[in-house]
CSV table of C-alpha atoms in Angstrom, one decimal:
chain,number,residue,atom,x,y,z
A,1,MET,CA,11.3,14.3,-37.7
A,2,LYS,CA,14.2,12.0,-38.3
A,3,ASN,CA,15.8,10.0,-35.9
A,4,PHE,CA,19.9,10.1,-36.2
A,5,VAL,CA,21.4,7.2,-34.8
A,6,THR,CA,25.4,7.4,-33.8
A,7,LEU,CA,27.5,4.4,-34.8
A,8,THR,CA,30.5,3.3,-33.0
A,9,LEU,CA,32.2,0.8,-35.3
A,10,THR,CA,34.9,-1.7,-34.4
A,11,VAL,CA,36.5,-3.9,-37.2
A,12,VAL,CA,36.7,-7.3,-35.9
A,13,PHE,CA,36.8,-10.4,-38.1
A,14,CYS,CA,36.3,-13.7,-36.5
A,15,THR,CA,37.6,-16.7,-37.9
A,16,VAL,CA,36.9,-19.4,-35.1
A,17,LEU,CA,35.6,-22.8,-36.4
A,18,THR,CA,32.7,-24.2,-35.1
A,19,SER,CA,30.6,-27.0,-36.4
A,20,PHE,CA,26.5,-26.4,-36.5
A,21,LYS,CA,26.2,-29.4,-39.1
A,22,LEU,CA,28.1,-31.3,-42.0
A,23,ILE,CA,29.1,-30.1,-45.3
A,24,GLY,CA,26.2,-31.1,-47.7
A,25,GLN,CA,23.4,-30.6,-45.2
A,26,CYS,CA,23.2,-26.8,-45.4
A,27,ALA,CA,20.4,-25.0,-46.2
A,28,SER,CA,19.2,-21.4,-47.0
A,29,THR,CA,16.1,-22.1,-44.5
A,30,ASP,CA,18.2,-23.5,-41.7
A,31,PRO,CA,16.7,-22.1,-38.3
A,32,THR,CA,18.5,-19.8,-36.1
A,33,VAL,CA,19.6,-20.9,-32.5
A,34,ARG,CA,16.4,-19.4,-31.3
A,35,GLY,CA,14.2,-21.5,-33.9
A,36,ILE,CA,13.8,-18.5,-36.3
A,37,VAL,CA,13.5,-19.9,-40.0
A,38,PRO,CA,14.1,-17.1,-42.4
A,39,ASN,CA,12.6,-15.9,-45.3
A,40,TYR,CA,14.4,-16.3,-48.7
A,41,PHE,CA,14.5,-13.7,-51.3
A,42,SER,CA,16.3,-13.6,-54.4
A,43,GLY,CA,18.5,-10.4,-56.0
A,44,ASN,CA,19.9,-7.2,-54.2
A,45,ASN,CA,16.6,-5.3,-53.4
A,46,MET,CA,16.8,-5.9,-49.9
A,47,GLN,CA,13.2,-6.8,-48.8
A,48,GLY,CA,11.7,-6.2,-45.3
A,49,ALA,CA,8.8,-3.9,-43.7
A,50,GLY,CA,9.7,0.0,-43.5
A,51,CYS,CA,11.0,0.5,-40.1
A,52,ASN,CA,14.0,2.3,-38.3
A,53,ARG,CA,16.8,0.6,-40.6
A,54,ILE,CA,20.5,0.6,-40.5
A,55,ASN,CA,22.7,-1.0,-43.4
A,56,LEU,CA,26.2,-2.0,-42.7
A,57,PRO,CA,29.0,-4.0,-43.9
A,58,GLY,CA,29.3,-7.5,-43.1
A,59,SER,CA,32.7,-8.0,-41.6
A,60,ARG,CA,32.3,-5.9,-38.5
A,61,VAL,CA,31.3,-6.1,-34.8
A,62,THR,CA,29.0,-3.3,-34.5
A,63,VAL,CA,28.2,-1.2,-31.2
A,64,LEU,CA,24.9,0.7,-31.8
A,65,ASN,CA,24.8,3.4,-29.1
A,66,GLY,CA,26.5,1.1,-26.6
A,67,ALA,CA,23.4,-1.6,-27.1
A,68,LEU,CA,24.1,-3.8,-30.0
A,69,THR,CA,26.8,-6.2,-30.7
A,70,ILE,CA,27.2,-8.2,-33.9
A,71,THR,CA,29.5,-10.8,-34.8
A,72,ILE,CA,30.3,-13.2,-37.8
A,73,VAL,CA,32.3,-16.4,-37.1
A,74,ASN,CA,33.1,-19.4,-39.7
A,75,THR,CA,31.4,-22.7,-39.4
A,76,ASP,CA,31.4,-26.0,-41.7
A,77,CYS,CA,28.4,-24.6,-43.8
A,78,GLY,CA,30.0,-20.8,-44.1
A,79,GLN,CA,29.8,-17.7,-42.1
A,80,VAL,CA,27.1,-17.3,-39.7
A,81,VAL,CA,25.8,-14.2,-37.6
A,82,SER,CA,25.1,-13.8,-34.0
A,83,TRP,CA,23.7,-10.8,-32.3
A,84,PHE,CA,23.2,-9.3,-28.7
A,85,THR,CA,21.1,-6.3,-27.6
A,86,SER,CA,21.1,-4.3,-24.0
A,87,GLY,CA,19.9,-0.6,-23.1
A,88,GLY,CA,16.0,-1.1,-24.1
A,89,LEU,CA,17.0,-1.9,-27.9
A,90,VAL,CA,14.7,-4.3,-29.8
A,91,ILE,CA,15.8,-6.1,-32.8
A,92,ASP,CA,12.5,-6.4,-35.1
A,93,ALA,CA,14.1,-7.9,-38.4
A,94,PHE,CA,17.5,-9.1,-39.2
A,95,ILE,CA,18.4,-9.2,-43.2
A,96,VAL,CA,21.6,-11.1,-44.1
A,97,LYS,CA,23.0,-10.7,-47.7
A,98,GLY,CA,25.5,-12.7,-49.4
A,99,GLY,CA,26.2,-13.0,-53.2
A,100,ASN,CA,22.8,-12.1,-55.2
A,101,ASP,CA,20.6,-13.3,-52.6
A,102,HIS,CA,19.5,-12.6,-48.9
A,103,ASN,CA,17.7,-14.2,-46.1
A,104,VAL,CA,15.3,-12.0,-44.0
A,105,TYR,CA,14.6,-13.0,-40.0
A,106,SER,CA,11.6,-11.6,-38.3
A,107,TYR,CA,11.8,-11.1,-34.6
A,108,ALA,CA,8.6,-8.9,-34.0
A,109,GLY,CA,6.8,-9.8,-30.9
A,110,THR,CA,9.4,-12.5,-29.9
A,111,GLY,CA,11.1,-10.2,-27.0
A,112,TYR,CA,14.5,-11.9,-27.8
A,113,ASN,CA,17.5,-9.8,-26.9
A,114,SER,CA,19.7,-12.3,-28.7
A,115,ASP,CA,20.2,-15.1,-31.3
A,116,GLY,CA,22.6,-17.0,-33.4
A,117,ASN,CA,23.3,-18.8,-36.6
A,118,LEU,CA,22.0,-16.3,-39.1
A,119,HIS,CA,23.3,-16.9,-42.5
A,120,SER,CA,23.1,-15.9,-46.0
A,121,PRO,CA,21.3,-18.1,-48.5
A,122,VAL,CA,23.3,-21.4,-49.7
A,123,THR,CA,25.0,-21.0,-53.1
A,124,SER,CA,26.0,-23.8,-55.7
A,125,SER,CA,28.8,-24.8,-53.4
A,126,GLY,CA,26.2,-26.1,-51.0
A,127,LYS,CA,27.5,-23.5,-48.1
A,128,TYR,CA,26.0,-20.2,-47.1
A,129,ALA,CA,27.3,-17.2,-49.1
A,130,ASN,CA,29.8,-15.2,-47.5
A,131,VAL,CA,28.0,-12.5,-45.7
A,132,GLY,CA,28.3,-9.2,-47.8
A,133,HIS,CA,26.2,-6.8,-45.7
A,134,TYR,CA,23.1,-6.9,-43.5
A,135,ASP,CA,20.4,-4.6,-42.6
A,136,PHE,CA,18.6,-4.7,-39.1
A,137,CYS,CA,15.2,-3.0,-38.2
A,138,TYR,CA,15.2,-1.9,-34.5
A,139,HIS,CA,13.2,0.2,-32.1
A,140,TYR,CA,14.0,0.9,-28.1
A,141,GLU,CA,11.5,0.4,-25.4
A,142,LEU,CA,11.1,1.5,-22.3
A,143,THR,CA,11.4,-1.0,-19.1
A,144,VAL,CA,8.3,-1.0,-17.0
A,145,SER,CA,8.0,-3.1,-14.0
A,146,LYS,CA,5.2,-3.3,-11.3
A,147,THR,CA,4.3,-4.8,-7.8
A,148,ALA,CA,0.8,-6.0,-6.8
A,149,THR,CA,-0.5,-6.5,-3.4
A,150,GLY,CA,-4.0,-7.3,-2.2
A,151,THR,CA,-5.4,-5.5,0.7
A,152,TYR,CA,-8.8,-5.9,2.1
A,153,THR,CA,-10.6,-5.1,5.5
A,154,ARG,CA,-12.7,-7.8,7.5
A,155,GLN,CA,-15.3,-7.0,10.4
A,156,TYR,CA,-16.3,-9.8,12.3
A,157,ASP,CA,-19.9,-10.4,14.0
A,158,TRP,CA,-20.3,-11.8,17.5
A,159,ASP,CA,-23.2,-13.4,19.6
A,160,ILE,CA,-23.3,-14.3,23.3
A,161,ASN,CA,-25.6,-17.0,24.8
A,162,LYS,CA,-26.4,-17.6,28.5
A,163,GLU,CA,-27.2,-20.8,30.6
A,164,CYS,CA,-28.6,-21.4,34.2
A,165,LEU,CA,-27.2,-24.7,34.7
A,166,GLY,CA,-28.6,-25.7,37.9
A,167,GLY,CA,-32.4,-25.8,36.6
A,168,SER,CA,-35.2,-22.8,36.1
A,169,SER,CA,-36.0,-22.9,40.0
A,170,ILE,CA,-34.7,-23.5,43.5
A,171,ASN,CA,-36.0,-23.3,47.3
A,172,LEU,CA,-34.1,-21.6,49.5
A,173,ALA,CA,-34.5,-21.3,53.3
A,174,VAL,CA,-34.8,-17.8,54.6
A,175,GLY,CA,-31.3,-16.4,55.3
A,176,ALA,CA,-29.6,-19.2,53.5
A,177,THR,CA,-27.7,-19.0,50.2
A,178,ALA,CA,-26.8,-21.1,47.2
A,179,ASN,CA,-24.1,-21.2,44.8
A,180,TYR,CA,-25.7,-21.7,41.6
A,181,PRO,CA,-23.8,-22.8,38.4
A,182,PHE,CA,-23.8,-20.6,35.2
A,183,LYS,CA,-22.5,-20.6,31.8
A,184,TRP,CA,-21.6,-18.0,29.1
A,185,THR,CA,-20.6,-18.7,25.4
A,186,ALA,CA,-19.1,-16.0,23.2
A,187,THR,CA,-19.0,-17.0,19.5
A,188,ASN,CA,-17.8,-15.3,16.1
A,189,THR,CA,-20.7,-15.8,14.0
A,190,GLY,CA,-19.2,-14.6,10.7
A,191,TYR,CA,-17.4,-11.5,9.3
A,192,THR,CA,-18.0,-9.3,6.2
A,193,ASP,CA,-15.1,-7.9,3.9
A,194,SER,CA,-14.9,-4.7,2.3
A,195,ASP,CA,-12.3,-2.0,0.9
A,196,ILE,CA,-10.8,-4.8,-1.3
A,197,LYS,CA,-8.1,-3.3,-3.3
A,198,VAL,CA,-5.0,-4.3,-5.4
A,199,VAL,CA,-2.2,-1.6,-5.0
A,200,GLY,CA,1.4,-1.1,-6.0
A,201,THR,CA,4.1,0.7,-7.8
A,202,ILE,CA,4.6,1.0,-11.5
A,203,THR,CA,8.0,1.9,-12.0
A,204,ILE,CA,8.9,3.4,-15.9
A,205,GLU,CA,12.7,3.3,-16.6
A,206,ASN,CA,13.9,5.0,-20.1
A,207,ASN,CA,17.1,3.0,-20.5
A,208,THR,CA,17.7,4.1,-24.1
A,209,PRO,CA,19.7,6.9,-25.8
A,210,PHE,CA,16.7,9.0,-26.3
A,211,SER,CA,14.1,11.0,-24.6
A,212,THR,CA,10.6,10.1,-25.3
A,213,THR,CA,7.0,11.4,-24.2
A,214,VAL,CA,4.7,9.0,-22.1
A,215,THR,CA,1.4,9.5,-23.6
A,216,SER,CA,-0.7,7.0,-21.2
A,217,ILE,CA,-0.6,4.5,-18.8
A,218,ALA,CA,-3.4,2.0,-18.5
A,219,GLY,CA,-3.7,-0.8,-15.8
A,220,ALA,CA,-6.3,-3.5,-15.4
A,221,LEU,CA,-6.9,-6.6,-13.5
A,222,SER,CA,-7.2,-10.0,-15.0
A,223,ASP,CA,-11.3,-9.8,-14.0
A,224,GLY,CA,-11.6,-6.6,-16.2
A,225,THR,CA,-11.3,-4.3,-13.3
A,226,GLY,CA,-9.3,-1.2,-14.4
A,227,ALA,CA,-6.8,0.6,-12.4
A,228,SER,CA,-6.5,4.3,-11.3
A,229,VAL,CA,-3.0,5.7,-11.4
A,230,SER,CA,-1.6,8.4,-9.5
A,231,GLY,CA,1.4,10.4,-9.3
A,232,CYS,CA,2.0,10.1,-12.9
A,233,PRO,CA,-0.1,12.7,-14.9
A,234,THR,CA,0.3,11.9,-18.8
A,235,PRO,CA,1.6,13.4,-20.9
A,236,PHE,CA,5.0,13.5,-19.4
A,237,ALA,CA,8.7,13.7,-20.7
A,238,LEU,CA,11.1,11.2,-19.7
A,239,ALA,CA,14.7,11.7,-20.5
A,240,ALA,CA,17.1,9.4,-21.6
A,241,GLY,CA,18.5,7.4,-18.3
A,242,ALA,CA,15.7,9.0,-16.2
A,243,SER,CA,12.9,6.9,-14.6
A,244,LYS,CA,9.6,7.4,-12.9
A,245,ASP,CA,7.1,5.7,-10.2
A,246,CYS,CA,3.8,5.8,-10.3
A,247,SER,CA,1.3,4.2,-7.7
A,248,TYR,CA,-2.2,2.6,-8.7
A,249,GLU,CA,-5.3,1.3,-7.2
A,250,ALA,CA,-7.9,-1.4,-8.2
A,251,SER,CA,-11.2,-2.4,-6.6
A,252,PRO,CA,-12.0,-5.9,-7.4
A,253,ASP,CA,-15.6,-7.4,-6.4
A,254,GLY,CA,-14.0,-10.3,-4.5
A,255,LEU,CA,-11.0,-12.1,-3.3
A,256,ALA,CA,-9.8,-14.2,-6.2
A,257,ALA,CA,-6.1,-14.1,-7.1
A,258,GLY,CA,-5.3,-12.7,-10.4
A,259,VAL,CA,-2.8,-11.0,-12.7
A,260,ASN,CA,-2.4,-6.8,-13.0
A,261,THR,CA,-1.2,-6.0,-16.2
A,262,VAL,CA,0.0,-2.4,-17.0
A,263,THR,CA,0.6,-0.8,-20.5
A,264,VAL,CA,2.6,2.3,-21.3
A,265,SER,CA,2.5,4.0,-24.4
A,266,THR,CA,4.5,6.4,-25.8
A,267,ASN,CA,4.4,9.0,-28.9
A,268,SER,CA,7.6,8.1,-30.4
A,269,SER,CA,8.4,5.1,-33.0
A,270,VAL,CA,11.9,4.9,-32.1
A,271,VAL,CA,11.3,4.5,-28.3
A,272,LEU,CA,8.0,2.4,-27.6
A,273,GLY,CA,6.4,1.9,-24.3
A,274,ASP,CA,6.3,-1.4,-22.7
A,275,GLU,CA,4.0,-4.0,-20.6
A,276,ALA,CA,4.4,-5.4,-17.4
A,277,ILE,CA,2.5,-7.9,-15.2
A,278,ALA,CA,2.5,-8.8,-11.6
A,279,ASN,CA,0.5,-11.8,-9.8
A,280,TYR,CA,-1.6,-10.7,-6.9
A,281,THR,CA,-3.4,-12.7,-4.0
A,282,PHE,CA,-5.2,-11.8,-0.8
A,283,GLY,CA,-3.8,-13.4,2.3
A,284,SER,CA,-4.9,-12.4,5.8
A,285,PRO,CA,-7.0,-9.3,6.3
A,286,THR,CA,-4.8,-6.1,6.1
A,287,THR,CA,-7.3,-4.3,8.5
A,288,GLU,CA,-9.4,-6.4,11.3
A,289,ILE,CA,-12.4,-4.9,12.9
A,290,ASP,CA,-14.0,-6.0,16.2
A,291,LYS,CA,-11.6,-9.1,16.3
A,292,CYS,CA,-11.9,-9.1,19.9
A,293,ILE,CA,-14.6,-8.7,22.7
A,294,THR,CA,-14.3,-7.8,26.3
A,295,VAL,CA,-17.2,-9.7,28.3
A,296,THR,CA,-18.6,-8.7,31.9
A,297,ASP,CA,-21.0,-10.3,34.0
A,298,ASN,CA,-23.2,-8.9,36.7
A,299,CYS,CA,-22.5,-11.3,39.3
A,300,GLN,CA,-18.3,-11.4,38.6
A,301,ALA,CA,-15.8,-8.6,39.2
A,302,GLY,CA,-13.4,-7.9,36.3
A,303,SER,CA,-13.9,-9.0,32.7
A,304,THR,CA,-12.8,-11.5,30.0
A,305,THR,CA,-11.5,-11.0,26.6
A,306,VAL,CA,-12.2,-13.2,23.7
A,307,CYS,CA,-10.7,-13.1,20.2
A,308,VAL,CA,-11.8,-14.7,16.8
A,309,SER,CA,-9.1,-17.5,17.3
A,310,GLN,CA,-10.8,-18.7,20.6
A,311,SER,CA,-14.2,-18.6,19.1
A,312,PRO,CA,-16.6,-20.2,20.5
A,313,PHE,CA,-15.3,-19.6,23.9
A,314,SER,CA,-17.1,-20.7,27.2
A,315,LYS,CA,-16.9,-19.7,30.8
A,316,SER,CA,-18.6,-21.7,33.7
A,317,TYR,CA,-18.7,-20.3,37.2
A,318,ASN,CA,-21.1,-20.1,40.4
A,319,CYS,CA,-22.8,-17.0,41.7
A,320,GLN,CA,-24.5,-16.7,45.2
A,321,ILE,CA,-28.3,-16.4,45.3
A,322,GLY,CA,-29.4,-15.2,48.5
A,323,PRO,CA,-29.7,-14.5,51.5
A,324,TYR,CA,-33.4,-13.8,51.4
A,325,LEU,CA,-34.7,-12.5,54.9
A,326,ARG,CA,-38.5,-13.4,54.4
A,327,SER,CA,-40.4,-15.7,53.0
A,328,ALA,CA,-41.3,-14.7,49.2
A,329,SER,CA,-40.7,-15.6,45.5
A,330,GLU,CA,-38.2,-14.0,43.8
A,331,THR,CA,-36.6,-14.0,40.5
A,332,TYR,CA,-32.8,-14.0,40.3
A,333,THR,CA,-31.1,-12.7,36.9
A,334,ASN,CA,-27.8,-13.4,35.8
A,335,LYS,CA,-26.8,-11.3,32.7
A,336,VAL,CA,-23.7,-11.3,30.5
A,337,SER,CA,-22.6,-8.2,28.2
A,338,PHE,CA,-20.1,-7.8,25.5
A,339,THR,CA,-18.5,-4.8,24.1
A,340,ALA,CA,-16.3,-5.3,20.9
A,341,ASN,CA,-12.9,-3.7,20.7
A,342,THR,CA,-13.0,-1.7,17.7
A,343,THR,CA,-16.7,-0.2,16.9
A,344,GLY,CA,-18.2,-0.6,20.6
A,345,ALA,CA,-20.8,-2.8,19.2
A,346,SER,CA,-22.4,-4.8,21.8
A,347,GLY,CA,-24.7,-7.6,22.9
A,348,SER,CA,-26.0,-9.4,25.8
A,349,ALA,CA,-27.8,-12.2,27.3
A,350,PHE,CA,-29.5,-13.6,30.4
A,351,CYS,CA,-30.9,-16.2,31.9
A,352,ASP,CA,-33.5,-16.3,35.2
A,353,VAL,CA,-33.8,-18.6,38.2
A,354,ALA,CA,-37.2,-18.7,39.9
A,355,VAL,CA,-36.4,-18.8,43.8
A,356,THR,CA,-38.9,-19.7,46.4
A,357,THR,CA,-38.2,-19.0,50.3
A,358,PRO,CA,-41.0,-21.2,52.1
A,359,LYS,CA,-42.6,-19.9,55.2
């Protein structure tokens, strides 16, 4: 099927004098403002690869579907052309003819949306030939953008230790008591990271004058991990001026920062797809499991909450041992326990004090 392009032509001829270089220093291969060096061709057979192509008179400012403006100005070397695009229009090549010869400027893969100082080849006068007409090869592109956020879950591990600070044994008279010193220490011993993901939104915009069909959406991380796209089953039609948001998710092996790339393809030679990239990093955990524990002791009322930022956390205190109402050898056990605040994981520690009550 052929693609028909509506042209709105407004005749304008600019006679503004500018000075790119001195007369006598003009060459057929003078580069453009962007540094594109033209390929010179002799003759009226306009060169250039097969493409969506339009041939226009050379003395016009041309608006192509509201997206392309072409202007000619006079310089000391002769007439030069400048161009500017918008609305998803991409210039692949620009051909400027003057006299019997022409220059071909290739923009494939550059991504430029403007350039200047395009010209015809130099004539025997030492200046560029006046622009007779120009061709340009073009296509349209979708506009694709994306976000990328690193998320993961971190689960903490804990341990608790108990110390008898007053020695392993004491002597205690019948009926007497002792304030014996104890200490416990709660320590975060490590963590495990899981559910590591890169998530985000892909936005596909059709800012061109034509509808197209999106045939594939492929995403991948810089470590080679593929991304799963949801909310945009392909193929789907995208009308001119329409946009669509998709979600994606990828699961890398670790927390290394990287780049997420998405490539959107279409079935059209006029409205092509686009590629977008976004950097991602992993900061603080998105979800934290067992970040805090609750510690209880069998000789003290109440409890103590200890969190990762406090680890290791120690508490010293005295417990009353006795009174014993008869002569005997006893064992006093002080036990400390913890319960994790998310999963209920638990642990405990104890220490024993041998108590002798003499006759």
